């Protein structure tokens, strides 16, 4: 069974972009010319371009036309499975250590998203209960470039009426504060996934269409195993990749 005409056209255009026939920054022919070139209706050509736009290969603009998007060189985030600390507090990636908050954190009491509520251990019927939400935009201050969204979710019984709910949590950030509240030592684990951004996330990170989010969910627990915080970090999957070194297990030692 042959694929629809718009997908065949999209596949040929995709190949032409990948082999450099249409290099990054170049303009594709006008819609009417593409339709004539491929022998299809204008609507079919429009659907083919829409597919490539969703994939993040092109930008369709009214003023310039259809432009082959320039893809940034990915920056590697080396997750060394270690936790670091400087004068500002704990951090989890040396690449991101110089990044700072580009605006004051947004503080709110609101229900956690369903997957976050599950990680927080909220029982059935509690998913709609408010938790403390601390939302930050992190990036390079010199250029005011947003690079990641970092949102912390903390259980209400832990955070309500404490400095955790204030914009300024003091030197060392919330982890330092949690430990001084009697929850030392803290432990962490992470899970990496990807998803498409919401319109708000795309706007805040200035993402072109078709670019997915790289998502790192970090769970913070206290010495008794209780979950104290879930951190949801999102960044452009077009700009960043996760990297780490591999070591030999004893079963793989050279003989």
PDB file of C-alpha atoms in Angstrom:
ATOM      1  CA  UNK A   1       0.000   0.000   0.000  1.00  0.00           C
ATOM      2  CA  UNK A   2       1.575   3.257  -1.147  1.00  0.00           C
ATOM      3  CA  UNK A   3       1.844   6.185   1.232  1.00  0.00           C
ATOM      4  CA  UNK A   4      -0.192   9.366   0.655  1.00  0.00           C
ATOM      5  CA  UNK A   5       1.131  11.821  -1.928  1.00  0.00           C
ATOM      6  CA  UNK A   6       1.986  14.453   0.682  1.00  0.00           C
ATOM      7  CA  UNK A   7       4.162  11.960   2.567  1.00  0.00           C
ATOM      8  CA  UNK A   8       5.976  10.931  -0.594  1.00  0.00           C
ATOM      9  CA  UNK A   9       6.630  14.602  -1.323  1.00  0.00           C
ATOM     10  CA  UNK A  10       7.753  15.213   2.258  1.00  0.00           C
ATOM     11  CA  UNK A  11      10.137  12.256   2.038  1.00  0.00           C
ATOM     12  CA  UNK A  12      11.755  13.641  -1.128  1.00  0.00           C
ATOM     13  CA  UNK A  13      12.080  17.124   0.364  1.00  0.00           C
ATOM     14  CA  UNK A  14      13.491  15.645   3.574  1.00  0.00           C
ATOM     15  CA  UNK A  15      16.120  13.822   1.535  1.00  0.00           C
ATOM     16  CA  UNK A  16      16.977  16.993  -0.359  1.00  0.00           C
ATOM     17  CA  UNK A  17      17.460  18.843   2.932  1.00  0.00           C
ATOM     18  CA  UNK A  18      19.597  16.074   4.407  1.00  0.00           C
ATOM     19  CA  UNK A  19      21.861  15.757   1.343  1.00  0.00           C
ATOM     20  CA  UNK A  20      22.434  19.517   1.195  1.00  0.00           C
ATOM     21  CA  UNK A  21      20.414  20.258  -1.916  1.00  0.00           C
ATOM     22  CA  UNK A  22      18.602  22.725   0.313  1.00  0.00           C
ATOM     23  CA  UNK A  23      21.218  23.748   2.907  1.00  0.00           C
ATOM     24  CA  UNK A  24      20.447  25.277   6.300  1.00  0.00           C
ATOM     25  CA  UNK A  25      19.201  28.831   5.945  1.00  0.00           C
ATOM     26  CA  UNK A  26      18.143  28.435   2.319  1.00  0.00           C
ATOM     27  CA  UNK A  27      14.664  29.079   0.978  1.00  0.00           C
ATOM     28  CA  UNK A  28      12.522  26.317  -0.476  1.00  0.00           C
ATOM     29  CA  UNK A  29      10.644  27.128  -3.678  1.00  0.00           C
ATOM     30  CA  UNK A  30       7.280  28.832  -3.286  1.00  0.00           C
ATOM     31  CA  UNK A  31       4.283  26.641  -2.547  1.00  0.00           C
ATOM     32  CA  UNK A  32       2.853  26.966  -6.054  1.00  0.00           C
ATOM     33  CA  UNK A  33       6.226  26.069  -7.568  1.00  0.00           C
ATOM     34  CA  UNK A  34       6.629  23.040  -5.321  1.00  0.00           C
ATOM     35  CA  UNK A  35       3.147  21.838  -6.214  1.00  0.00           C
ATOM     36  CA  UNK A  36       3.995  22.138  -9.920  1.00  0.00           C
ATOM     37  CA  UNK A  37       7.406  20.490  -9.440  1.00  0.00           C
ATOM     38  CA  UNK A  38       5.902  17.442  -7.727  1.00  0.00           C
ATOM     39  CA  UNK A  39       2.723  17.358  -9.766  1.00  0.00           C
ATOM     40  CA  UNK A  40       0.401  17.712  -6.784  1.00  0.00           C
ATOM     41  CA  UNK A  41      -2.301  20.078  -5.605  1.00  0.00           C
ATOM     42  CA  UNK A  42      -1.330  23.097  -3.505  1.00  0.00           C
ATOM     43  CA  UNK A  43      -3.091  21.565  -0.499  1.00  0.00           C
ATOM     44  CA  UNK A  44      -1.000  18.414  -0.843  1.00  0.00           C
ATOM     45  CA  UNK A  45       2.177  20.507  -0.991  1.00  0.00           C
ATOM     46  CA  UNK A  46       1.017  22.453   2.041  1.00  0.00           C
ATOM     47  CA  UNK A  47       0.491  19.196   3.991  1.00  0.00           C
ATOM     48  CA  UNK A  48       3.983  18.012   3.026  1.00  0.00           C
ATOM     49  CA  UNK A  49       5.521  21.228   4.339  1.00  0.00           C
ATOM     50  CA  UNK A  50       3.458  20.985   7.520  1.00  0.00           C
ATOM     51  CA  UNK A  51       4.945  17.527   8.169  1.00  0.00           C
ATOM     52  CA  UNK A  52       8.485  18.845   7.753  1.00  0.00           C
ATOM     53  CA  UNK A  53       7.689  21.796  10.023  1.00  0.00           C
ATOM     54  CA  UNK A  54       6.457  19.468  12.762  1.00  0.00           C
ATOM     55  CA  UNK A  55       9.733  17.540  12.443  1.00  0.00           C
ATOM     56  CA  UNK A  56      11.644  20.770  12.995  1.00  0.00           C
ATOM     57  CA  UNK A  57      13.328  20.747   9.578  1.00  0.00           C
ATOM     58  CA  UNK A  58      11.832  23.975   8.242  1.00  0.00           C
ATOM     59  CA  UNK A  59      10.309  27.219   9.437  1.00  0.00           C
ATOM     60  CA  UNK A  60       7.312  28.507   7.500  1.00  0.00           C
ATOM     61  CA  UNK A  61       7.109  32.299   7.747  1.00  0.00           C
ATOM     62  CA  UNK A  62       4.898  34.810   6.010  1.00  0.00           C
ATOM     63  CA  UNK A  63       7.633  37.302   5.225  1.00  0.00           C
ATOM     64  CA  UNK A  64      10.522  35.114   4.092  1.00  0.00           C
ATOM     65  CA  UNK A  65       8.726  31.975   2.968  1.00  0.00           C
ATOM     66  CA  UNK A  66       9.850  28.464   3.845  1.00  0.00           C
ATOM     67  CA  UNK A  67      13.355  28.368   5.326  1.00  0.00           C
ATOM     68  CA  UNK A  68      15.466  25.304   6.071  1.00  0.00           C
ATOM     69  CA  UNK A  69      16.135  25.585   9.781  1.00  0.00           C
ATOM     70  CA  UNK A  70      19.669  25.823  11.100  1.00  0.00           C
ATOM     71  CA  UNK A  71      20.204  23.039  13.623  1.00  0.00           C
ATOM     72  CA  UNK A  72      22.393  23.944  16.598  1.00  0.00           C
ATOM     73  CA  UNK A  73      25.373  21.800  17.531  1.00  0.00           C
ATOM     74  CA  UNK A  74      24.218  19.767  20.517  1.00  0.00           C
ATOM     75  CA  UNK A  75      25.899  20.472  23.830  1.00  0.00           C
ATOM     76  CA  UNK A  76      26.566  17.434  25.962  1.00  0.00           C
ATOM     77  CA  UNK A  77      25.374  17.335  29.548  1.00  0.00           C
ATOM     78  CA  UNK A  78      27.605  14.821  31.275  1.00  0.00           C
ATOM     79  CA  UNK A  79      25.612  13.218  34.045  1.00  0.00           C
ATOM     80  CA  UNK A  80      28.492  11.825  36.086  1.00  0.00           C
ATOM     81  CA  UNK A  81      26.109  10.438  38.704  1.00  0.00           C
ATOM     82  CA  UNK A  82      27.607  12.713  41.305  1.00  0.00           C
ATOM     83  CA  UNK A  83      26.230  15.667  43.242  1.00  0.00           C
ATOM     84  CA  UNK A  84      28.312  18.851  43.471  1.00  0.00           C
ATOM     85  CA  UNK A  85      28.090  21.945  45.601  1.00  0.00           C
ATOM     86  CA  UNK A  86      29.350  25.513  45.348  1.00  0.00           C
ATOM     87  CA  UNK A  87      28.573  28.722  47.214  1.00  0.00           C
ATOM     88  CA  UNK A  88      25.101  28.851  45.638  1.00  0.00           C
ATOM     89  CA  UNK A  89      24.155  25.323  46.665  1.00  0.00           C
ATOM     90  CA  UNK A  90      23.919  21.839  45.210  1.00  0.00           C
ATOM     91  CA  UNK A  91      24.075  21.207  41.457  1.00  0.00           C
ATOM     92  CA  UNK A  92      24.041  18.080  39.330  1.00  0.00           C
ATOM     93  CA  UNK A  93      25.860  18.894  36.108  1.00  0.00           C
ATOM     94  CA  UNK A  94      29.157  20.804  35.699  1.00  0.00           C
ATOM     95  CA  UNK A  95      27.989  22.083  32.290  1.00  0.00           C
ATOM     96  CA  UNK A  96      25.032  23.864  33.869  1.00  0.00           C
ATOM     97  CA  UNK A  97      26.901  25.099  36.948  1.00  0.00           C
ATOM     98  CA  UNK A  98      27.481  28.639  35.547  1.00  0.00           C
ATOM     99  CA  UNK A  99      23.803  29.084  34.648  1.00  0.00           C
ATOM    100  CA  UNK A 100      21.787  31.420  36.834  1.00  0.00           C
ATOM    101  CA  UNK A 101      18.131  32.262  37.336  1.00  0.00           C
ATOM    102  CA  UNK A 102      17.101  34.785  34.677  1.00  0.00           C
ATOM    103  CA  UNK A 103      14.177  36.006  36.767  1.00  0.00           C
ATOM    104  CA  UNK A 104      12.955  35.587  40.342  1.00  0.00           C
ATOM    105  CA  UNK A 105      11.374  32.177  41.008  1.00  0.00           C
ATOM    106  CA  UNK A 106       7.614  31.942  40.638  1.00  0.00           C
ATOM    107  CA  UNK A 107       6.035  30.538  43.819  1.00  0.00           C
ATOM    108  CA  UNK A 108       2.570  28.985  43.810  1.00  0.00           C
ATOM    109  CA  UNK A 109       0.358  26.515  45.621  1.00  0.00           C
ATOM    110  CA  UNK A 110      -1.268  24.269  43.041  1.00  0.00           C
ATOM    111  CA  UNK A 111      -2.076  20.625  42.288  1.00  0.00           C
ATOM    112  CA  UNK A 112       0.909  18.693  40.936  1.00  0.00           C
ATOM    113  CA  UNK A 113       0.705  17.105  37.466  1.00  0.00           C
ATOM    114  CA  UNK A 114      -0.457  13.497  37.686  1.00  0.00           C
ATOM    115  CA  UNK A 115       2.971  11.919  37.141  1.00  0.00           C
ATOM    116  CA  UNK A 116       4.537  14.261  39.709  1.00  0.00           C
ATOM    117  CA  UNK A 117       1.760  13.500  42.206  1.00  0.00           C
ATOM    118  CA  UNK A 118       2.503   9.798  41.813  1.00  0.00           C
ATOM    119  CA  UNK A 119       6.216  10.348  42.472  1.00  0.00           C
ATOM    120  CA  UNK A 120       5.387  12.455  45.526  1.00  0.00           C
ATOM    121  CA  UNK A 121       3.459   9.490  46.859  1.00  0.00           C
ATOM    122  CA  UNK A 122       0.132  11.290  47.056  1.00  0.00           C
ATOM    123  CA  UNK A 123      -2.574   8.737  47.753  1.00  0.00           C
ATOM    124  CA  UNK A 124      -5.633   8.322  45.564  1.00  0.00           C
ATOM    125  CA  UNK A 125      -7.918  11.245  46.217  1.00  0.00           C
ATOM    126  CA  UNK A 126      -5.015  13.486  47.167  1.00  0.00           C
ATOM    127  CA  UNK A 127      -3.813  14.124  43.603  1.00  0.00           C
ATOM    128  CA  UNK A 128      -5.773  17.360  43.485  1.00  0.00           C
ATOM    129  CA  UNK A 129      -4.353  18.690  46.730  1.00  0.00           C
ATOM    130  CA  UNK A 130      -2.096  21.723  46.489  1.00  0.00           C
ATOM    131  CA  UNK A 131       1.671  21.328  46.692  1.00  0.00           C
ATOM    132  CA  UNK A 132       4.356  24.007  46.731  1.00  0.00           C
ATOM    133  CA  UNK A 133       5.531  24.801  43.201  1.00  0.00           C
ATOM    134  CA  UNK A 134       8.815  26.663  42.707  1.00  0.00           C
ATOM    135  CA  UNK A 135       9.363  27.510  39.042  1.00  0.00           C
ATOM    136  CA  UNK A 136      12.614  28.922  37.628  1.00  0.00           C
ATOM    137  CA  UNK A 137      14.053  29.813  34.230  1.00  0.00           C
ATOM    138  CA  UNK A 138      17.792  29.142  34.131  1.00  0.00           C
ATOM    139  CA  UNK A 139      20.269  30.264  31.506  1.00  0.00           C
ATOM    140  CA  UNK A 140      23.224  32.405  30.524  1.00  0.00           C
ATOM    141  CA  UNK A 141      22.893  35.789  32.192  1.00  0.00           C
ATOM    142  CA  UNK A 142      25.306  37.588  29.851  1.00  0.00           C
ATOM    143  CA  UNK A 143      23.087  36.941  26.826  1.00  0.00           C
ATOM    144  CA  UNK A 144      19.771  36.502  28.684  1.00  0.00           C
ATOM    145  CA  UNK A 145      19.411  33.137  26.926  1.00  0.00           C
ATOM    146  CA  UNK A 146      16.989  30.682  28.588  1.00  0.00           C
ATOM    147  CA  UNK A 147      18.411  27.157  28.573  1.00  0.00           C
ATOM    148  CA  UNK A 148      16.269  25.200  30.975  1.00  0.00           C
ATOM    149  CA  UNK A 149      13.073  25.306  32.978  1.00  0.00           C
ATOM    150  CA  UNK A 150      13.415  23.885  36.481  1.00  0.00           C
ATOM    151  CA  UNK A 151      10.265  23.325  38.520  1.00  0.00           C
ATOM    152  CA  UNK A 152      10.306  21.934  42.056  1.00  0.00           C
ATOM    153  CA  UNK A 153       7.258  20.331  43.678  1.00  0.00           C
ATOM    154  CA  UNK A 154       7.263  19.923  47.471  1.00  0.00           C
ATOM    155  CA  UNK A 155       4.559  18.373  49.698  1.00  0.00           C
ATOM    156  CA  UNK A 156       2.407  20.950  51.452  1.00  0.00           C
ATOM    157  CA  UNK A 157       2.872  19.532  54.989  1.00  0.00           C
ATOM    158  CA  UNK A 158       6.632  19.851  54.564  1.00  0.00           C
ATOM    159  CA  UNK A 159       6.733  23.321  53.010  1.00  0.00           C
ATOM    160  CA  UNK A 160       3.795  25.323  54.323  1.00  0.00           C
ATOM    161  CA  UNK A 161       4.798  28.053  56.741  1.00  0.00           C
ATOM    162  CA  UNK A 162       8.532  27.572  56.123  1.00  0.00           C
ATOM    163  CA  UNK A 163      11.185  29.460  54.206  1.00  0.00           C
ATOM    164  CA  UNK A 164      10.800  26.880  51.417  1.00  0.00           C
ATOM    165  CA  UNK A 165       7.743  28.875  50.309  1.00  0.00           C
ATOM    166  CA  UNK A 166       9.656  32.162  50.071  1.00  0.00           C
ATOM    167  CA  UNK A 167      11.302  33.461  46.907  1.00  0.00           C
ATOM    168  CA  UNK A 168      14.656  33.740  48.673  1.00  0.00           C
ATOM    169  CA  UNK A 169      15.437  30.504  50.507  1.00  0.00           C
ATOM    170  CA  UNK A 170      18.821  31.779  51.631  1.00  0.00           C
ATOM    171  CA  UNK A 171      22.369  30.619  50.910  1.00  0.00           C
ATOM    172  CA  UNK A 172      22.565  27.098  49.537  1.00  0.00           C
ATOM    173  CA  UNK A 173      19.033  26.927  48.135  1.00  0.00           C
ATOM    174  CA  UNK A 174      16.240  24.533  49.057  1.00  0.00           C
ATOM    175  CA  UNK A 175      18.453  21.468  49.519  1.00  0.00           C
ATOM    176  CA  UNK A 176      20.629  23.230  52.076  1.00  0.00           C
ATOM    177  CA  UNK A 177      17.442  24.411  53.771  1.00  0.00           C
ATOM    178  CA  UNK A 178      15.904  20.919  53.773  1.00  0.00           C
ATOM    179  CA  UNK A 179      18.993  19.482  55.409  1.00  0.00           C
ATOM    180  CA  UNK A 180      18.951  22.186  58.085  1.00  0.00           C
ATOM    181  CA  UNK A 181      15.275  21.379  58.670  1.00  0.00           C
ATOM    182  CA  UNK A 182      16.369  17.951  59.872  1.00  0.00           C
ATOM    183  CA  UNK A 183      16.280  15.918  56.656  1.00  0.00           C
ATOM    184  CA  UNK A 184      20.017  15.310  56.252  1.00  0.00           C
ATOM    185  CA  UNK A 185      21.518  13.616  54.427  1.00  0.00           C
ATOM    186  CA  UNK A 186      19.503  13.978  51.250  1.00  0.00           C
ATOM    187  CA  UNK A 187      19.591  11.393  48.454  1.00  0.00           C
ATOM    188  CA  UNK A 188      18.664  11.755  44.796  1.00  0.00           C
ATOM    189  CA  UNK A 189      17.797   9.675  41.781  1.00  0.00           C
ATOM    190  CA  UNK A 190      17.003  10.755  38.221  1.00  0.00           C
ATOM    191  CA  UNK A 191      14.991   9.546  35.247  1.00  0.00           C
ATOM    192  CA  UNK A 192      15.527  10.934  31.727  1.00  0.00           C
ATOM    193  CA  UNK A 193      12.754  11.061  29.141  1.00  0.00           C
ATOM    194  CA  UNK A 194      11.468  13.265  26.328  1.00  0.00           C
ATOM    195  CA  UNK A 195       8.152  14.787  25.293  1.00  0.00           C
ATOM    196  CA  UNK A 196       6.791  17.583  23.165  1.00  0.00           C
ATOM    197  CA  UNK A 197       6.585  20.983  24.890  1.00  0.00           C
ATOM    198  CA  UNK A 198       3.462  22.866  25.787  1.00  0.00           C
ATOM    199  CA  UNK A 199       2.978  26.219  24.026  1.00  0.00           C
ATOM    200  CA  UNK A 200       4.090  28.011  27.205  1.00  0.00           C
ATOM    201  CA  UNK A 201       7.263  25.916  27.458  1.00  0.00           C
ATOM    202  CA  UNK A 202       8.061  26.578  23.796  1.00  0.00           C
ATOM    203  CA  UNK A 203       7.648  30.300  24.345  1.00  0.00           C
ATOM    204  CA  UNK A 204       9.746  30.407  27.513  1.00  0.00           C
ATOM    205  CA  UNK A 205      12.596  28.398  25.972  1.00  0.00           C
ATOM    206  CA  UNK A 206      12.200  30.062  22.535  1.00  0.00           C
ATOM    207  CA  UNK A 207      11.848  26.693  20.819  1.00  0.00           C
ATOM    208  CA  UNK A 208      11.142  26.411  17.094  1.00  0.00           C
ATOM    209  CA  UNK A 209       8.233  24.220  16.045  1.00  0.00           C
ATOM    210  CA  UNK A 210       8.879  20.498  16.095  1.00  0.00           C
ATOM    211  CA  UNK A 211      11.564  20.566  18.806  1.00  0.00           C
ATOM    212  CA  UNK A 212      11.052  18.144  21.688  1.00  0.00           C
ATOM    213  CA  UNK A 213      11.920  18.649  25.328  1.00  0.00           C
ATOM    214  CA  UNK A 214      14.632  16.682  27.073  1.00  0.00           C
ATOM    215  CA  UNK A 215      13.204  16.007  30.516  1.00  0.00           C
ATOM    216  CA  UNK A 216      15.031  15.039  33.724  1.00  0.00           C
ATOM    217  CA  UNK A 217      12.878  14.130  36.714  1.00  0.00           C
ATOM    218  CA  UNK A 218      14.888  14.149  39.930  1.00  0.00           C
ATOM    219  CA  UNK A 219      13.490  12.685  43.147  1.00  0.00           C
ATOM    220  CA  UNK A 220      14.855  13.975  46.469  1.00  0.00           C
ATOM    221  CA  UNK A 221      14.435  11.774  49.513  1.00  0.00           C
ATOM    222  CA  UNK A 222      15.353  12.131  53.171  1.00  0.00           C
ATOM    223  CA  UNK A 223      17.187   9.589  55.345  1.00  0.00           C
ATOM    224  CA  UNK A 224      13.884   7.828  56.134  1.00  0.00           C
ATOM    225  CA  UNK A 225      13.112   7.383  52.423  1.00  0.00           C
ATOM    226  CA  UNK A 226      10.322   9.973  52.384  1.00  0.00           C
ATOM    227  CA  UNK A 227      10.030  11.933  49.127  1.00  0.00           C
ATOM    228  CA  UNK A 228      10.716  15.595  49.879  1.00  0.00           C
ATOM    229  CA  UNK A 229      10.825  17.105  46.388  1.00  0.00           C
ATOM    230  CA  UNK A 230      10.418  16.304  42.719  1.00  0.00           C
ATOM    231  CA  UNK A 231      12.394  18.499  40.333  1.00  0.00           C
ATOM    232  CA  UNK A 232      11.194  18.619  36.733  1.00  0.00           C
ATOM    233  CA  UNK A 233      13.955  20.020  34.500  1.00  0.00           C
ATOM    234  CA  UNK A 234      13.178  20.628  30.801  1.00  0.00           C
ATOM    235  CA  UNK A 235      15.478  21.782  28.035  1.00  0.00           C
ATOM    236  CA  UNK A 236      15.707  21.710  24.263  1.00  0.00           C
ATOM    237  CA  UNK A 237      16.415  18.218  22.903  1.00  0.00           C
ATOM    238  CA  UNK A 238      17.728  19.998  19.820  1.00  0.00           C
ATOM    239  CA  UNK A 239      20.388  21.804  21.849  1.00  0.00           C
ATOM    240  CA  UNK A 240      21.345  19.272  24.506  1.00  0.00           C
ATOM    241  CA  UNK A 241      22.060  15.572  24.839  1.00  0.00           C
ATOM    242  CA  UNK A 242      22.773  13.439  27.896  1.00  0.00           C
ATOM    243  CA  UNK A 243      26.203  11.807  27.999  1.00  0.00           C
ATOM    244  CA  UNK A 244      28.074   9.601  30.425  1.00  0.00           C
ATOM    245  CA  UNK A 245      31.092   7.341  30.426  1.00  0.00           C
ATOM    246  CA  UNK A 246      30.877   3.541  30.453  1.00  0.00           C
ATOM    247  CA  UNK A 247      33.029   1.323  32.663  1.00  0.00           C
ATOM    248  CA  UNK A 248      33.660  -2.382  32.390  1.00  0.00           C
ATOM    249  CA  UNK A 249      31.743  -4.762  34.642  1.00  0.00           C
ATOM    250  CA  UNK A 250      33.779  -7.633  36.035  1.00  0.00           C
ATOM    251  CA  UNK A 251      32.013  -9.906  33.548  1.00  0.00           C
ATOM    252  CA  UNK A 252      33.458  -7.856  30.688  1.00  0.00           C
ATOM    253  CA  UNK A 253      37.092  -7.749  31.766  1.00  0.00           C
ATOM    254  CA  UNK A 254      39.569  -8.485  28.996  1.00  0.00           C
ATOM    255  CA  UNK A 255      41.077 -11.946  29.200  1.00  0.00           C
TER     256      UNK A 255
END
